[in-house]
Coordinates of C-alpha atoms (C1' of nucleotides) in Angstrom, one line a residue:
Chain A
M1 CA -35.6 28.7 -63.3
S2 CA -32.8 29.5 -61.1
A3 CA -30.3 32.6 -62.3
Q4 CA -27.3 31.3 -64.3
R5 CA -24.1 32.3 -62.4
K6 CA -21.7 34.2 -64.2
N7 CA -17.9 34.4 -62.7
S8 CA -17.0 36.8 -62.0
R9 CA -13.1 38.0 -59.9
Q10 CA -14.2 40.0 -57.5
R11 CA -16.4 36.5 -56.3
N12 CA -12.9 34.5 -56.6
A13 CA -11.0 37.4 -54.5
I14 CA -14.0 37.2 -51.7
L15 CA -13.7 33.6 -51.9
E16 CA -10.0 33.0 -51.3
C17 CA -10.2 35.5 -48.6
V18 CA -12.6 34.3 -46.8
K19 CA -10.1 30.9 -47.1
K20 CA -7.2 33.2 -45.7
H21 CA -8.5 33.1 -42.4
E22 CA -8.8 31.0 -39.4
D23 CA -10.8 34.0 -37.3
H24 CA -14.1 34.2 -38.7
P25 CA -13.7 37.6 -40.4
T26 CA -16.7 39.3 -40.2
A27 CA -18.0 41.6 -43.8
D28 CA -16.1 44.7 -42.9
I29 CA -12.4 43.3 -42.5
I30 CA -13.1 40.6 -45.8
Y31 CA -14.0 43.8 -47.5
Q32 CA -10.5 46.4 -46.3
E33 CA -8.5 43.0 -47.4
V34 CA -10.2 42.6 -50.8
R35 CA -10.1 46.6 -51.6
E36 CA -5.8 45.8 -51.6
L37 CA -6.8 44.3 -54.9
F38 CA -9.5 45.6 -56.4
P39 CA -9.9 49.2 -54.5
H40 CA -13.1 50.2 -56.0
I41 CA -14.9 47.3 -54.0
S42 CA -17.9 48.0 -52.7
L43 CA -19.0 46.8 -49.0
G44 CA -22.0 46.4 -51.1
T45 CA -20.5 43.9 -53.5
V46 CA -18.9 41.6 -50.4
Y47 CA -22.0 41.6 -48.4
R48 CA -24.0 40.4 -51.8
N49 CA -21.3 37.4 -52.9
L50 CA -21.1 36.8 -48.9
S51 CA -24.8 35.9 -49.1
L52 CA -24.2 34.3 -52.4
L53 CA -21.2 32.0 -51.5
T54 CA -23.8 30.6 -48.1
S55 CA -26.2 30.6 -50.3
L56 CA -24.6 27.7 -52.5
G57 CA -22.8 26.4 -49.2
S58 CA -19.4 27.9 -50.6
I59 CA -19.1 29.2 -47.0
R60 CA -20.9 29.6 -43.9
K61 CA -22.3 32.3 -42.1
I62 CA -22.1 32.5 -38.6
S63 CA -24.3 34.7 -36.4
C64 CA -23.6 36.4 -33.9
N65 CA -24.9 38.1 -30.7
N66 CA -25.7 42.3 -31.1
H67 CA -21.9 41.8 -33.7
A68 CA -21.7 41.3 -37.0
D69 CA -22.3 38.4 -38.6
R70 CA -19.1 36.5 -39.2
F71 CA -17.8 34.0 -42.0
D72 CA -16.6 30.4 -41.8
W73 CA -14.9 28.2 -44.7
H74 CA -15.0 25.3 -42.9
L75 CA -18.0 23.5 -43.8
E76 CA -17.4 20.7 -41.0
P77 CA -20.2 21.2 -38.3
H78 CA -18.6 22.3 -34.8
A79 CA -19.7 24.4 -32.7
H80 CA -18.6 28.1 -32.1
F81 CA -17.6 29.9 -28.7
I82 CA -18.4 33.8 -29.4
C83 CA -16.7 36.7 -26.7
S84 CA -20.2 39.0 -25.4
R85 CA -17.9 41.9 -25.2
C86 CA -15.3 41.4 -28.0
G87 CA -17.5 39.5 -29.9
K88 CA -14.6 37.3 -31.3
V89 CA -15.3 34.3 -32.5
S90 CA -13.5 31.0 -32.4
N91 CA -14.3 27.4 -32.5
F92 CA -15.2 24.9 -29.5
P93 CA -12.1 23.2 -28.4
S94 CA -14.4 20.4 -27.9
K95 CA -15.5 17.8 -29.8
I96 CA -19.2 17.6 -28.8
Q97 CA -22.1 15.0 -30.7
L98 CA -25.8 15.8 -30.1
Q99 CA -27.8 12.7 -28.7
Y100 CA -32.0 13.2 -29.5
I101 CA -33.2 12.0 -26.3
N102 CA -36.9 11.7 -27.4
D103 CA -38.2 11.2 -31.5
S104 CA -41.0 13.9 -31.6
G105 CA -38.4 16.0 -33.9
D106 CA -40.4 13.3 -36.6
D107 CA -43.2 15.6 -35.5
F108 CA -42.2 18.2 -37.0
R109 CA -43.0 19.6 -41.1
G110 CA -40.8 21.6 -42.6
L111 CA -36.8 21.0 -43.7
I112 CA -34.2 21.6 -41.5
T113 CA -30.9 22.6 -43.0
D114 CA -28.5 23.6 -40.9
Q115 CA -27.7 23.5 -37.2
S116 CA -25.4 25.2 -35.1
I117 CA -24.4 25.4 -31.5
F118 CA -23.1 27.8 -29.8
F119 CA -21.8 29.1 -26.8
Y120 CA -21.3 32.3 -24.8
G121 CA -19.2 34.3 -22.5
Y122 CA -16.0 36.0 -22.5
C123 CA -12.4 34.9 -23.9
E124 CA -9.8 35.2 -22.2
N125 CA -9.3 39.1 -23.1
C126 CA -11.6 39.6 -22.2
Y127 CA -12.5 37.4 -18.8
N128 CA -12.1 40.1 -15.4
P129 CA -12.8 37.6 -12.7
D130 CA -14.0 41.6 -10.8
S131 CA -16.9 41.8 -13.1
P132 CA -18.1 38.1 -13.1
A133 CA -21.0 37.4 -15.2
D134 CA -24.9 37.2 -14.5
E135 CA -25.9 33.7 -16.3
S136 CA -23.4 30.3 -15.3
L137 CA -23.6 27.7 -17.4
P138 CA -26.7 25.9 -17.5
G139 CA -26.7 22.1 -17.8
A140 CA -25.9 20.0 -20.6
K141 CA -29.7 18.9 -21.4
I142 CA -31.4 21.2 -24.2
Chain B
M1 CA -20.4 48.6 -6.6
S2 CA -23.8 47.9 -9.1
A3 CA -26.7 50.1 -9.3
Q4 CA -29.1 49.8 -7.2
R5 CA -32.1 49.0 -9.1
K6 CA -35.4 51.0 -8.7
N7 CA -39.1 49.0 -9.0
S8 CA -40.5 50.4 -13.1
R9 CA -44.4 49.3 -14.0
Q10 CA -43.1 49.8 -17.4
R11 CA -40.8 47.0 -16.6
N12 CA -43.4 44.9 -14.9
A13 CA -45.6 45.2 -17.6
I14 CA -42.5 44.2 -20.2
L15 CA -41.5 41.3 -18.0
E16 CA -45.1 39.5 -17.9
C17 CA -45.6 40.6 -21.4
V18 CA -42.9 37.9 -22.7
K19 CA -44.3 35.7 -19.7
K20 CA -47.9 35.7 -21.2
H21 CA -45.9 34.7 -24.9
E22 CA -45.0 31.3 -25.9
D23 CA -43.4 32.1 -29.2
H24 CA -40.6 34.1 -28.8
P25 CA -42.0 37.3 -29.1
T26 CA -39.1 40.4 -30.6
A27 CA -39.3 44.3 -28.7
D28 CA -41.5 45.9 -31.4
I29 CA -44.7 43.1 -30.6
I30 CA -43.3 43.7 -27.1
Y31 CA -43.4 46.9 -28.1
Q32 CA -47.1 47.2 -29.5
E33 CA -48.4 45.2 -26.9
V34 CA -47.4 46.8 -23.6
R35 CA -48.7 50.2 -25.9
E36 CA -51.9 49.1 -24.9
L37 CA -50.5 49.6 -21.1
F38 CA -48.5 52.5 -21.6
P39 CA -49.5 54.6 -24.2
H40 CA -46.3 56.3 -23.9
I41 CA -43.7 53.6 -23.9
S42 CA -41.1 54.4 -26.4
L43 CA -39.3 51.9 -27.8
G44 CA -36.3 52.7 -26.3
T45 CA -37.8 52.4 -23.3
V46 CA -38.9 48.5 -24.1
Y47 CA -35.4 47.4 -25.2
R48 CA -33.7 48.7 -22.1
N49 CA -35.6 46.9 -20.2
L50 CA -35.5 43.6 -22.2
S51 CA -31.7 44.2 -22.3
L52 CA -31.8 44.4 -18.7
L53 CA -34.5 41.6 -17.8
T54 CA -32.1 39.6 -19.8
S55 CA -29.0 40.7 -18.1
L56 CA -30.2 40.4 -14.2
G57 CA -31.3 36.1 -16.5
S58 CA -35.2 36.6 -16.3
I59 CA -35.3 36.1 -19.5
R60 CA -33.5 34.9 -22.7
K61 CA -32.4 36.5 -25.7
I62 CA -32.5 34.2 -29.1
S63 CA -29.8 36.4 -31.0
C64 CA -31.6 35.3 -34.8
N65 CA -29.6 34.6 -38.2
N66 CA -30.8 38.1 -40.1
H67 CA -33.7 39.3 -38.7
A68 CA -34.4 40.7 -35.2
D69 CA -33.8 39.3 -31.5
R70 CA -36.4 37.2 -29.5
F71 CA -37.2 36.9 -26.6
D72 CA -38.3 34.1 -23.7
W73 CA -39.0 33.5 -20.4
H74 CA -38.2 29.6 -20.2
L75 CA -35.4 29.3 -19.2
E76 CA -34.3 25.4 -19.1
P77 CA -32.3 24.9 -22.0
H78 CA -34.2 23.8 -24.8
A79 CA -32.8 23.7 -28.3
H80 CA -35.0 26.0 -31.1
F81 CA -36.0 26.0 -34.4
I82 CA -35.2 29.3 -36.9
C83 CA -37.1 29.9 -39.9
S84 CA -34.2 31.2 -42.3
R85 CA -37.6 33.0 -44.3
C86 CA -40.3 33.9 -41.9
G87 CA -37.8 34.1 -39.1
K88 CA -39.8 32.6 -36.9
V89 CA -39.1 31.2 -34.1
S90 CA -40.3 27.6 -32.5
N91 CA -38.8 25.3 -29.0
F92 CA -37.5 22.0 -30.6
P93 CA -39.9 19.1 -30.2
S94 CA -37.1 16.6 -29.3
K95 CA -35.0 16.5 -26.1
I96 CA -31.1 17.3 -27.0
Q97 CA -28.1 16.2 -24.7
L98 CA -25.0 17.3 -25.4
Q99 CA -21.8 14.6 -25.3
Y100 CA -18.5 16.1 -24.9
I101 CA -16.7 13.7 -27.1
N102 CA -12.8 15.0 -26.0
D103 CA -12.5 17.6 -23.1
S104 CA -9.9 19.6 -24.6
G105 CA -12.7 22.0 -23.0
D106 CA -10.8 22.2 -20.0
D107 CA -8.4 24.3 -22.3
F108 CA -10.5 26.6 -22.7
R109 CA -9.4 30.2 -20.8
G110 CA -12.1 32.5 -19.9
L111 CA -15.9 32.0 -18.6
I112 CA -18.5 30.3 -20.5
T113 CA -21.9 31.7 -19.7
D114 CA -24.8 30.4 -21.6
Q115 CA -25.0 28.1 -25.0
S116 CA -27.3 27.9 -27.4
I117 CA -28.5 24.8 -30.3
F118 CA -30.4 26.0 -33.1
F119 CA -31.7 24.4 -36.3
Y120 CA -32.9 26.8 -39.0
G121 CA -34.4 25.6 -42.1
Y122 CA -38.0 26.5 -43.7
C123 CA -41.0 26.1 -41.0
E124 CA -44.3 24.0 -41.9
N125 CA -45.2 28.0 -43.9
C126 CA -42.6 28.5 -45.7
Y127 CA -41.6 25.3 -46.8
N128 CA -42.1 24.4 -50.5
P129 CA -40.7 22.0 -52.2
D130 CA -40.7 23.2 -55.2
S131 CA -37.5 25.5 -54.1
P132 CA -35.5 23.3 -52.2
A133 CA -32.9 25.1 -49.3
D134 CA -29.5 24.5 -51.1
E135 CA -27.9 23.0 -47.4
S136 CA -28.6 19.2 -46.4
L137 CA -28.5 18.8 -42.8
P138 CA -25.0 17.8 -41.5
G139 CA -24.7 15.1 -39.6
A140 CA -24.8 14.8 -35.9
K141 CA -21.1 14.9 -34.5
I142 CA -20.3 18.7 -34.1
Chain C
dG1 C1' -34.0 64.8 -2.0
dT2 C1' -31.2 61.6 -4.3
dT3 C1' -31.2 58.3 -7.9
dT4 C1' -33.2 55.7 -11.1
dT5 C1' -36.1 55.2 -15.2
dT6 C1' -38.7 57.3 -18.9
dG7 C1' -40.1 59.3 -23.3
dC8 C1' -38.3 61.9 -27.4
dA9 C1' -35.5 62.3 -30.7
dA10 C1' -30.9 61.4 -32.4
dA11 C1' -27.9 58.5 -34.1
dG12 C1' -25.5 54.4 -35.0
dT13 C1' -24.3 49.8 -36.3
dA14 C1' -25.3 46.3 -39.5
dT15 C1' -27.0 45.4 -44.1
dT16 C1' -29.4 45.6 -47.8
dT17 C1' -31.1 47.9 -52.5
dG18 C1' -32.2 50.8 -57.2
dC19 C1' -30.1 51.7 -61.1
dA20 C1' -26.5 53.1 -64.8
dA21 C1' -22.0 51.6 -66.1
dA22 C1' -19.7 47.4 -67.2
dT23 C1' -18.3 42.4 -67.2
dG24 C1' -19.0 37.4 -68.5
dG25 C1' -19.6 34.0 -71.3
Chain D
dC1 C1' -25.2 40.4 -77.9
dC2 C1' -28.2 39.5 -73.2
dA3 C1' -27.8 38.5 -68.8
dT4 C1' -25.5 39.0 -64.7
dT5 C1' -22.5 41.3 -61.8
dT6 C1' -20.3 45.8 -60.3
dG7 C1' -19.4 50.4 -57.9
dC8 C1' -22.0 53.8 -56.0
dA9 C1' -24.8 55.8 -52.9
dA10 C1' -29.5 55.8 -50.6
dA11 C1' -32.5 53.3 -48.1
dT12 C1' -34.1 49.5 -44.5
dA13 C1' -34.1 47.4 -39.9
dC14 C1' -32.7 46.7 -35.6
dT15 C1' -31.1 49.3 -31.3
dT16 C1' -27.9 52.1 -28.5
dT17 C1' -27.8 56.9 -26.5
dG18 C1' -27.7 62.0 -24.3
dC19 C1' -30.6 64.6 -22.0
dA20 C1' -34.6 66.5 -19.7
dA21 C1' -38.2 65.8 -17.0
dA22 C1' -41.1 62.3 -14.6
dA23 C1' -40.7 58.3 -11.0
dA24 C1' -39.5 55.5 -7.5
dC25 C1' -38.0 55.0 -2.9

DNA sequence: GTTTTTGCAAAGTATTTGCAAATGG
DNA sequence: CCATTTGCAAATACTTTGCAAAAAC
């Protein structure tokens, strides 16, 4: 029932481009870089393939507050830090484990396919002690 | 240095509207509802005030994959489930605690202001066993 | 009275989509 | 060959913004 997949040089180049990056590039950054190999590639093709590669599980999409989505080829689960000012995404340096305090999650009907943990704030470059943020870090209990 | 705040009937109505909801409404839903009280209110005003209320910490914004942002007046930290198909957001039924396995987070320069935990998948209504999702739930280690 | 906020409309940003032509198997 | 993918351009979805008038204090 599902459509057959055909190989495409553009898709391969897009995947290779994401894999070259350790810095969670946006679709537009990937477009700019792949354009050096395929000068006539369109942004639509880049979006289409990033979306396809995400749904195939080859890469992972990071959806960011008010900024363009980013893509990550590291599939092992890890938490991200997102800068609220410049939109930069980085891996959160600590390893984190989720503890389920109660098991009412068993009540959940439907299907869980993915999970994500984000920390928000201001990155080293954007953090200015003269303009403090409006919220403080909530406790670890979620 | 920060601008003085003046009261506004529209802003109050918007906050009250968010507080009436347990279902994480979008800006547009709030707009539709507040319009019953203020028929000439504009979507721009709704966005401006939701953004202001968020930065004041009165409400919380939930940024969703490919869907309109949602707003939540429950400030105690809790995890959310986001349906990848219909965009519906619900509270995740289990309480969760984050455990930091190592403390390299101390290396982090910048400011952390917020954190969030999302589970993605298909909600009860959208889950159809005939069209299984492409990924399985990654382990709890992040 | 001065400053903030509003309504309106227009612009902006990120992403998706329709379609004929090109490509892949 | 036939199905999938591409490039292009236009459309969409959501959100922000400029500005004169209205409201708040």
